[in-house]
Coordinates of C-alpha atoms in Angstrom, one line a residue:
X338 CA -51.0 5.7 -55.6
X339 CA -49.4 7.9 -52.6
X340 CA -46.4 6.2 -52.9
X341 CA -45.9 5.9 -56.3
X342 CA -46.3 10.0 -56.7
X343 CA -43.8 9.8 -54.0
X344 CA -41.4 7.6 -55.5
X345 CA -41.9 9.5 -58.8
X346 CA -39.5 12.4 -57.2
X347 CA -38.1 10.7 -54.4
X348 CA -35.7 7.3 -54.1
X349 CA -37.1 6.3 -51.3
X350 CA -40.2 7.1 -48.9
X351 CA -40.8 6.4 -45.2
X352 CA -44.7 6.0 -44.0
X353 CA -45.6 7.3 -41.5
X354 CA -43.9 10.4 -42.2
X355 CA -43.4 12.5 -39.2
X356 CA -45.7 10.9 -37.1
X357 CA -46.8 12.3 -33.5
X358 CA -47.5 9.3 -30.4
X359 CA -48.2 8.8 -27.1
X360 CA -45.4 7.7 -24.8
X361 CA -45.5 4.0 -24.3
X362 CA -47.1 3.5 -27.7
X363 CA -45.7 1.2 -30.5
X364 CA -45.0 1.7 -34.0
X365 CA -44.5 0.1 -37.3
X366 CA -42.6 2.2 -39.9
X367 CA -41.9 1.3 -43.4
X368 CA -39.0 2.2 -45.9
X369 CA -40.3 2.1 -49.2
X370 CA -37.7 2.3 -52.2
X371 CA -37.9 2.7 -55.4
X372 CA -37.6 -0.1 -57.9
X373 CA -35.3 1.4 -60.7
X374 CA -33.0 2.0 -57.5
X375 CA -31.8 -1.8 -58.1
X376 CA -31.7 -2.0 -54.1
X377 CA -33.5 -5.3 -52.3
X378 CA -34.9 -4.4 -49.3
X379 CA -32.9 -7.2 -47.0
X380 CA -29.9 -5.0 -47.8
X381 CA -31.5 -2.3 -45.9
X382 CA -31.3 -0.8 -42.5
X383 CA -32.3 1.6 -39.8
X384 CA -31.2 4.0 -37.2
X385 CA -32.3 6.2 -34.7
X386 CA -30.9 9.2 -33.5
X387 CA -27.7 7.9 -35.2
X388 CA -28.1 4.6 -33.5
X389 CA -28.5 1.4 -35.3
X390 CA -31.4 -0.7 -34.5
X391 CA -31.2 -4.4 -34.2
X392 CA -32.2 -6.4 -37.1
X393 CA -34.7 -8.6 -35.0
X394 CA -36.6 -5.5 -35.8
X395 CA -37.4 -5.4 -39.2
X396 CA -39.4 -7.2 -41.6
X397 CA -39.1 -7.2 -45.3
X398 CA -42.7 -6.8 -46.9
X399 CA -41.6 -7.1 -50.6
X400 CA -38.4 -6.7 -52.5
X401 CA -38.6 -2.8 -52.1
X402 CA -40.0 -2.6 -48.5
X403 CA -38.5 -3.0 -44.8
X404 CA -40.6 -2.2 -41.6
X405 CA -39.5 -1.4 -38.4
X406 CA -41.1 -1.7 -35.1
X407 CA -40.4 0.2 -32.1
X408 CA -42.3 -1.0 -28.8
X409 CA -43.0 1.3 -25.6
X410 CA -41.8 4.4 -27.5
X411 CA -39.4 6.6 -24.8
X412 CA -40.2 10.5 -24.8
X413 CA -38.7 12.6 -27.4
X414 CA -35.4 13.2 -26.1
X415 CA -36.2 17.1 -27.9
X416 CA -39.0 19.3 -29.4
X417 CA -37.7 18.9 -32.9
X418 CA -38.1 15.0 -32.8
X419 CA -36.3 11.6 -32.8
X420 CA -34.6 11.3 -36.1
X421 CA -35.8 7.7 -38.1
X422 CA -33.9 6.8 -40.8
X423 CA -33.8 4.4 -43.7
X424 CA -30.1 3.8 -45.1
X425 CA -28.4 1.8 -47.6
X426 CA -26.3 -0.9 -47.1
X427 CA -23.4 1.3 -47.6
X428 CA -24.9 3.5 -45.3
X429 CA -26.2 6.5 -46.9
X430 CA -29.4 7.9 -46.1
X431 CA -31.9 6.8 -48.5
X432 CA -35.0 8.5 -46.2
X433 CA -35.4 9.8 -42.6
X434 CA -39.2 10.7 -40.6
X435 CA -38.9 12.8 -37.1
X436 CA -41.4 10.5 -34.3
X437 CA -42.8 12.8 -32.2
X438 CA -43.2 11.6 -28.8
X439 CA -45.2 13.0 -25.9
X440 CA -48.3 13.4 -23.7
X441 CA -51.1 16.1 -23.9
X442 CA -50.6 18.9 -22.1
X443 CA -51.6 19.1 -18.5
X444 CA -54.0 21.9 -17.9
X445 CA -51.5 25.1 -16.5
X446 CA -51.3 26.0 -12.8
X447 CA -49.8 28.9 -10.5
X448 CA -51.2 31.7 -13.3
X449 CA -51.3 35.1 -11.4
X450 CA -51.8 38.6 -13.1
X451 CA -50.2 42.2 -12.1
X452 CA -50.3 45.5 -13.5
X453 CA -48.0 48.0 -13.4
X454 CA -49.6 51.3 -12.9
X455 CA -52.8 50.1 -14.2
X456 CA -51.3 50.7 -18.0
X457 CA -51.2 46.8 -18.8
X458 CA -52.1 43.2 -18.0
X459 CA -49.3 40.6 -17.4
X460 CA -50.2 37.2 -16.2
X461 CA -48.2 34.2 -16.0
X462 CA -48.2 30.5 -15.5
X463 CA -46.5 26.9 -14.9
X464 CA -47.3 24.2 -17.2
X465 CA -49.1 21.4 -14.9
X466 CA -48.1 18.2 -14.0
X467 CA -44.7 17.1 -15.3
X468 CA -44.0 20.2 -17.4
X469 CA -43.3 20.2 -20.9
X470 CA -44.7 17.4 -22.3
X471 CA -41.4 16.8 -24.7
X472 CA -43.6 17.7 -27.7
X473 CA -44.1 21.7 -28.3
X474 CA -46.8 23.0 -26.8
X475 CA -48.9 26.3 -27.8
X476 CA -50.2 28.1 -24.6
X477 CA -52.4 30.9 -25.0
X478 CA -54.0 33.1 -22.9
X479 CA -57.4 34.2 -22.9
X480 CA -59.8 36.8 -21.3
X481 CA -62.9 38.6 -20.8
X482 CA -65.0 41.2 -19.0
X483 CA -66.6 39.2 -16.9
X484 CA -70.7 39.8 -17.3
X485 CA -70.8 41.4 -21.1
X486 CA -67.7 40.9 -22.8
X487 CA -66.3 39.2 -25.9
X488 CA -63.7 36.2 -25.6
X489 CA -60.0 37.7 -26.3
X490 CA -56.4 36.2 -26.6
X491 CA -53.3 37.7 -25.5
X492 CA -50.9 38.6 -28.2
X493 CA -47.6 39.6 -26.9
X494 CA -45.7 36.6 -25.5
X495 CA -42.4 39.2 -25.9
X496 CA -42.2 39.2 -21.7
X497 CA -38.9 38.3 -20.2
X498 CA -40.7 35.4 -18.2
X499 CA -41.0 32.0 -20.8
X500 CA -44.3 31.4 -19.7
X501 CA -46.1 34.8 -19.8
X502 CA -48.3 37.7 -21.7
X503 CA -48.8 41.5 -21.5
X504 CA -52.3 42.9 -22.3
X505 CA -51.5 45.9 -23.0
X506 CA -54.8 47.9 -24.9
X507 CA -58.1 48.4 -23.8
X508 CA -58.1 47.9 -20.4
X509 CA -61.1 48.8 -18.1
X510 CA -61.0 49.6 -14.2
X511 CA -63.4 49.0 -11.6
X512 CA -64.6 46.2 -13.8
X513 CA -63.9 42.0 -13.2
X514 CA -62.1 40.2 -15.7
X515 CA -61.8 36.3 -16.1
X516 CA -58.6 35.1 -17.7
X517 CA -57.2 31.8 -17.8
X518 CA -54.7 29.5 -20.0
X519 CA -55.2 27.0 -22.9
X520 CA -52.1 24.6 -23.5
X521 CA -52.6 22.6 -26.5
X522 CA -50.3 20.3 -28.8
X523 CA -50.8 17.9 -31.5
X524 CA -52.0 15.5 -28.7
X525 CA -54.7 17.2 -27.2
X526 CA -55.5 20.6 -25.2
X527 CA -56.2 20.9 -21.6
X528 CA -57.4 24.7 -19.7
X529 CA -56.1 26.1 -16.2
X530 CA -58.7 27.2 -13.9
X531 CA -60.3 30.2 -14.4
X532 CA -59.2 33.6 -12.1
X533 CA -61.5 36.9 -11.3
X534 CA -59.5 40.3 -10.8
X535 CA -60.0 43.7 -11.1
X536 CA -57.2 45.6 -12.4
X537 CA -57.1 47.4 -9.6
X538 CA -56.6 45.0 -7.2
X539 CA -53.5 43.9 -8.7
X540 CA -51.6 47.1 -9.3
X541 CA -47.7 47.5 -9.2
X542 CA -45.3 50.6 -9.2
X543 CA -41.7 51.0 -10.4
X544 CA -39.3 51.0 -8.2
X545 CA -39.1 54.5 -5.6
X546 CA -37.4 57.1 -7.4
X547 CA -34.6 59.2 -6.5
X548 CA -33.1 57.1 -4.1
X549 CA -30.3 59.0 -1.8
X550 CA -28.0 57.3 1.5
X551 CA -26.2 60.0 3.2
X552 CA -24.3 60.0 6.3
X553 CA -26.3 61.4 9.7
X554 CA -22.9 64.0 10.7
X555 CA -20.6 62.2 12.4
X556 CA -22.7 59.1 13.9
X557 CA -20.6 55.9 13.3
X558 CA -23.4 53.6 13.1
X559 CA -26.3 55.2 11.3
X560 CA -27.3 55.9 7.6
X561 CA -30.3 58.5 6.3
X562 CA -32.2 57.2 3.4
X563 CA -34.9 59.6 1.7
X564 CA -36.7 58.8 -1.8
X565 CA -39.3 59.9 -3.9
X566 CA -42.9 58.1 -4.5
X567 CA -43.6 56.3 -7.6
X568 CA -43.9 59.0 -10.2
X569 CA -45.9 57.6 -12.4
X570 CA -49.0 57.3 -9.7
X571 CA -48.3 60.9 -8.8
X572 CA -52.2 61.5 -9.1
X573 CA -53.6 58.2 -8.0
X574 CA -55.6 57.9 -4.5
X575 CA -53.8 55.1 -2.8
X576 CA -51.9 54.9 0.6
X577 CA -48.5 53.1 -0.5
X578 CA -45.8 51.3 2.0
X579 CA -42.4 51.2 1.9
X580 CA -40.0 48.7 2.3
X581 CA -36.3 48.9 2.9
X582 CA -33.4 45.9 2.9
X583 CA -29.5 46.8 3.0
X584 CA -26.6 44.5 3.3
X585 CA -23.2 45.1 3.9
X586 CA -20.8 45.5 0.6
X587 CA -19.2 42.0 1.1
X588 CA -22.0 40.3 1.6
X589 CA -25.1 38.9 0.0
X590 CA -27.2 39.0 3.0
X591 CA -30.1 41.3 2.9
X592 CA -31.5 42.6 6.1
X593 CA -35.1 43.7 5.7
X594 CA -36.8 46.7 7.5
X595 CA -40.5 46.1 7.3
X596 CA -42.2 48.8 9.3
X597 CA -41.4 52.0 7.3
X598 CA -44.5 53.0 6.7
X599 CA -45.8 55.2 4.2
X600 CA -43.2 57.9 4.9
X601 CA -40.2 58.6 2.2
X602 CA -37.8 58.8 4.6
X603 CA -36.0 56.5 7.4
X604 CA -32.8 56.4 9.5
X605 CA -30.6 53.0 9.5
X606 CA -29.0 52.7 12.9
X607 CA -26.6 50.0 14.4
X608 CA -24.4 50.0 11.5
X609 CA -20.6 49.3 11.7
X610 CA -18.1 51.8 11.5
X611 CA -16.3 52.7 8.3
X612 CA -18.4 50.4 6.3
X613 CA -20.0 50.4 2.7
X614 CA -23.7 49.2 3.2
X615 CA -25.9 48.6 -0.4
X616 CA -29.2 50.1 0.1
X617 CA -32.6 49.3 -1.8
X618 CA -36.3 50.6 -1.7
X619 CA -39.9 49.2 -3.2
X620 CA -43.0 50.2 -3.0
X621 CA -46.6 48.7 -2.2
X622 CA -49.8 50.8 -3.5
X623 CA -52.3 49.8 -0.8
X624 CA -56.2 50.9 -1.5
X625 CA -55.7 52.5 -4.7
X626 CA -58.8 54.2 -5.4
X627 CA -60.8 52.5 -2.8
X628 CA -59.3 48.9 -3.3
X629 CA -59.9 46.7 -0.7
X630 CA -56.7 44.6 -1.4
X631 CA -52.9 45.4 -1.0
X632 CA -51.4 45.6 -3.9
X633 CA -47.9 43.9 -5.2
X634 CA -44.8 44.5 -3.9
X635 CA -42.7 46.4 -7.0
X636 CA -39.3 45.6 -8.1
X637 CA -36.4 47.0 -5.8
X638 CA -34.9 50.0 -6.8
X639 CA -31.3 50.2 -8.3
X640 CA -28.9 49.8 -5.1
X641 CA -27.3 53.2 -3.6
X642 CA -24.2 53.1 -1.9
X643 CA -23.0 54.9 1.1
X644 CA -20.4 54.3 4.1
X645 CA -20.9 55.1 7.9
X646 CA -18.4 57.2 9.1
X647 CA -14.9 55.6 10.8
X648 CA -15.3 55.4 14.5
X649 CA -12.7 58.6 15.9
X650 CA -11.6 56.2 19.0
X651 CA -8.4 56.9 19.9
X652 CA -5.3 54.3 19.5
X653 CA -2.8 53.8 22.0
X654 CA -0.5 56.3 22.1
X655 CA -1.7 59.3 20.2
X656 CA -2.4 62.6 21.0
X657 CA -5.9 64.4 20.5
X658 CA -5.4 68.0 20.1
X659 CA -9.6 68.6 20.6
X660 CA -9.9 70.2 24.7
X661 CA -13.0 68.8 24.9
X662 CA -12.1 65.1 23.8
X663 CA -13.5 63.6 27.3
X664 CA -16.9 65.1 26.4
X665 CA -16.8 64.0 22.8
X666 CA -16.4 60.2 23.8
X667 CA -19.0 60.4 26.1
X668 CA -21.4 62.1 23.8
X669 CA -20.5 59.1 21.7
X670 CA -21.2 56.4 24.5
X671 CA -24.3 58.4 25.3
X672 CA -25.7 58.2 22.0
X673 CA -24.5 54.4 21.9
X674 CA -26.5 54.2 25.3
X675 CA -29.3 55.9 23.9
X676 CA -29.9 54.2 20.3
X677 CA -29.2 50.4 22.1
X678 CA -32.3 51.4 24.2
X679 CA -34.0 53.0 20.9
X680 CA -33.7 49.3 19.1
X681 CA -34.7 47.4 21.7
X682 CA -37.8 49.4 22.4
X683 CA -39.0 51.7 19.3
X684 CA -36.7 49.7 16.5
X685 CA -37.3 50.8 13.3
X686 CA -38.4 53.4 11.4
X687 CA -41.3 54.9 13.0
X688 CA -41.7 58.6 13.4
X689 CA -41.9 57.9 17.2
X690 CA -38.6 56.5 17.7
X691 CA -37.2 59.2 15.4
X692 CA -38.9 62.2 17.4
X693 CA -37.6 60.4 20.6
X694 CA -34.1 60.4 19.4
X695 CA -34.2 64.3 18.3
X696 CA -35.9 65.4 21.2
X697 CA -33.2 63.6 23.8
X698 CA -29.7 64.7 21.2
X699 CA -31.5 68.5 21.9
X700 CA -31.6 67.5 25.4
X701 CA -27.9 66.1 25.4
X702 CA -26.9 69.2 23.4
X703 CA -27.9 71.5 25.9
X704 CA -26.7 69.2 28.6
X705 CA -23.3 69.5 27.0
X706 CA -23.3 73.6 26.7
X707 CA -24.4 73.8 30.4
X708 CA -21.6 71.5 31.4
X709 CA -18.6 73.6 29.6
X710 CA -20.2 76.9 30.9
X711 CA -19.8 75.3 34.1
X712 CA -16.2 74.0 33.4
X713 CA -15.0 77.7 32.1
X714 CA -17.1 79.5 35.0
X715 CA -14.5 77.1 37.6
X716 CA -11.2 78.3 35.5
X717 CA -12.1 82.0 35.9

């Protein structure tokens, strides 16, 4: 009776239509024609994916029906199927059926969840095993408060990351959540394992703000980079870090500078010369409110730009008009003395090697003026 309705509006009807199967499993299709058609069946044939299969294949039922078999079925070679099809003997297509070949989804892995100040939820995953398992696959993710609450699903799967979703409503702090994946497909369903957070042990900032590279006066090999905390935890209790990296403008070699503290500012020193350096900034909300954990690294900020100074050393042969070039260069090789010491003993950006350097260019500064009294007191 199914086929008859079928053949009613159709010429000719493949069974199963659209099937989905397990890789390695075997299957007997039929093409089913209909008898006004004048067509025998022996006059038919079959492709797939464009490709004729081999007559030792088929089998002719009746006058107006030829089977196929396919043993070991190969994955779907794409999510939208492997296209059967029933043809003619002149070749055009009497019927076509998409097999659908795959495995049931592995249960996810790798899912971890952030929030960026504490105003959503994003989590995301891996699907397990193999991956995709060449049939589409719906994953959805779920979660809970943890003692009292109701079973919820993630809606917005709009994230940049494929396999991801923002909660982004009715979020509570200082309580547990559970979360965790379901991956199902017309094959079967499998679940990831379940994670416990609070919210606010997984917090994340934007990027520093108002990042600015400036020039510290005339020292050839040192960069001043100030910024501003994350504004939108202006009014959060936290203790955040700071991380700097900079690379040279030719290259794509970061150097990172872990130990800058919580302070929004840091000097860069043994730079080169007259050289553009690309500089970047991120943030780390550590404890916030009472937190136990560190929190998540934020993106880097946009990169800033700024160039070290030219190094003034004289070339052969030219004049320098300044009296007191002698002293100059040797303030210069002082402060090359003094900062070579500096990074191997204090490098960095603590406060300490910082305060050291200050104290000892006051030192140096009155040095100098003592030296040139001294120098104008012997011409008199």
């Amino acid at each position: 009776e199914y086929f008859h309705i079928f053949l009613l509006l159709y010429v000719a009807v493949i069974y199963p239509q659209d099937p989905v199967l397990r890789m390695g499993s075997n299957l007997t299709a039929s093409c089913w024609v209909h008898p006004e058609l004048g067509v025998h069946a022996s006059s038919l044939f079959w492709t797939l994916n464009g490709q004729p299969l081999p007559s030792s294949l088929y089998r002719v039922l009746s006058p107006t029906n030829l089977s196929v078999t396919l043993a070991g079925l190969n994955a779907s070679r794409q999510t939208s199927g492997d296209n059967l099809v029933c043809h003619n003997h002149k070749g055009h297509i009497l019927a076509g059926s998409c097999l659908y070949v795959g495995m049931p989804p592995e249960k996810p892995v790798n899912l971890t969840c952030w929030s960026r100040n504490t105003k959503d939820l994003t989590c995301s995953w891996a699907p397990g095993g193999r991956g995709e398992t060449n049939i589409s696959t719906q994953y959805t993710l779920k979660y809970k408060l943890r003692w009292y609450g109701k079973e919820k699903e993630c809606e917005d799967y709009t994230h940049t990351q494929p396999y991801s979703c923002s909660i982004t409503r009715d979020l509570h702090l200082f309580t547990p959540y559970e979360i965790w994946v379901e991956a199902s497909n017309q094959l079967g369903r499998a679940a990831s394992d379940f994670i416990t957070l609070d919210i606010l042990d997984v917090v994340t900032t934007d990027p520093p703000s108002g990042v600015t590279v400036s020039r510290v006066g005339q020292l050839e090999d040192q960069l001043s980079v100030r910024w501003e905390a994350p504004p939108a935890l202006k009014d959060f209790l936290f203790q955040a870090k700071y991380q700097i990296r900079y690379r040279l403008e030719e290259s794509q070699d970061w150097k990172v500078m872990d130990d800058v503290g919580n302070q929004t500012s840091c000097r860069l020193a043994g730079l080169r010369p007259g050289t553009v350096y690309f500089v970047q900034v991120r943030c780390n909300p550590v404890g916030i409110y009472g937190s136990r954990k560190a929190g998540i690294w934020s993106e880097w900020s946009h990169p800033t730009a700024a160039s070290t100074p030219h190094s003034e050393r004289l070339t052969p042969g030219s004049c320098d008009s300044k009296s007191s070039g002698d002293s100059n260069s040797t303030l210069r090789r002082e402060l090359k003395q003094f900062f070579g010491w500096v990074r191997k003993h204090a490098y960095g950006c603590s406060s300490m090697s910082m305060k050291l350097y200050d104290q000892w260019r006051v030192l140096m500064q009155k040095s100098h003026k003592a030296r040139n009294q001294v120098l104008q007191g012997d011409k008199s």
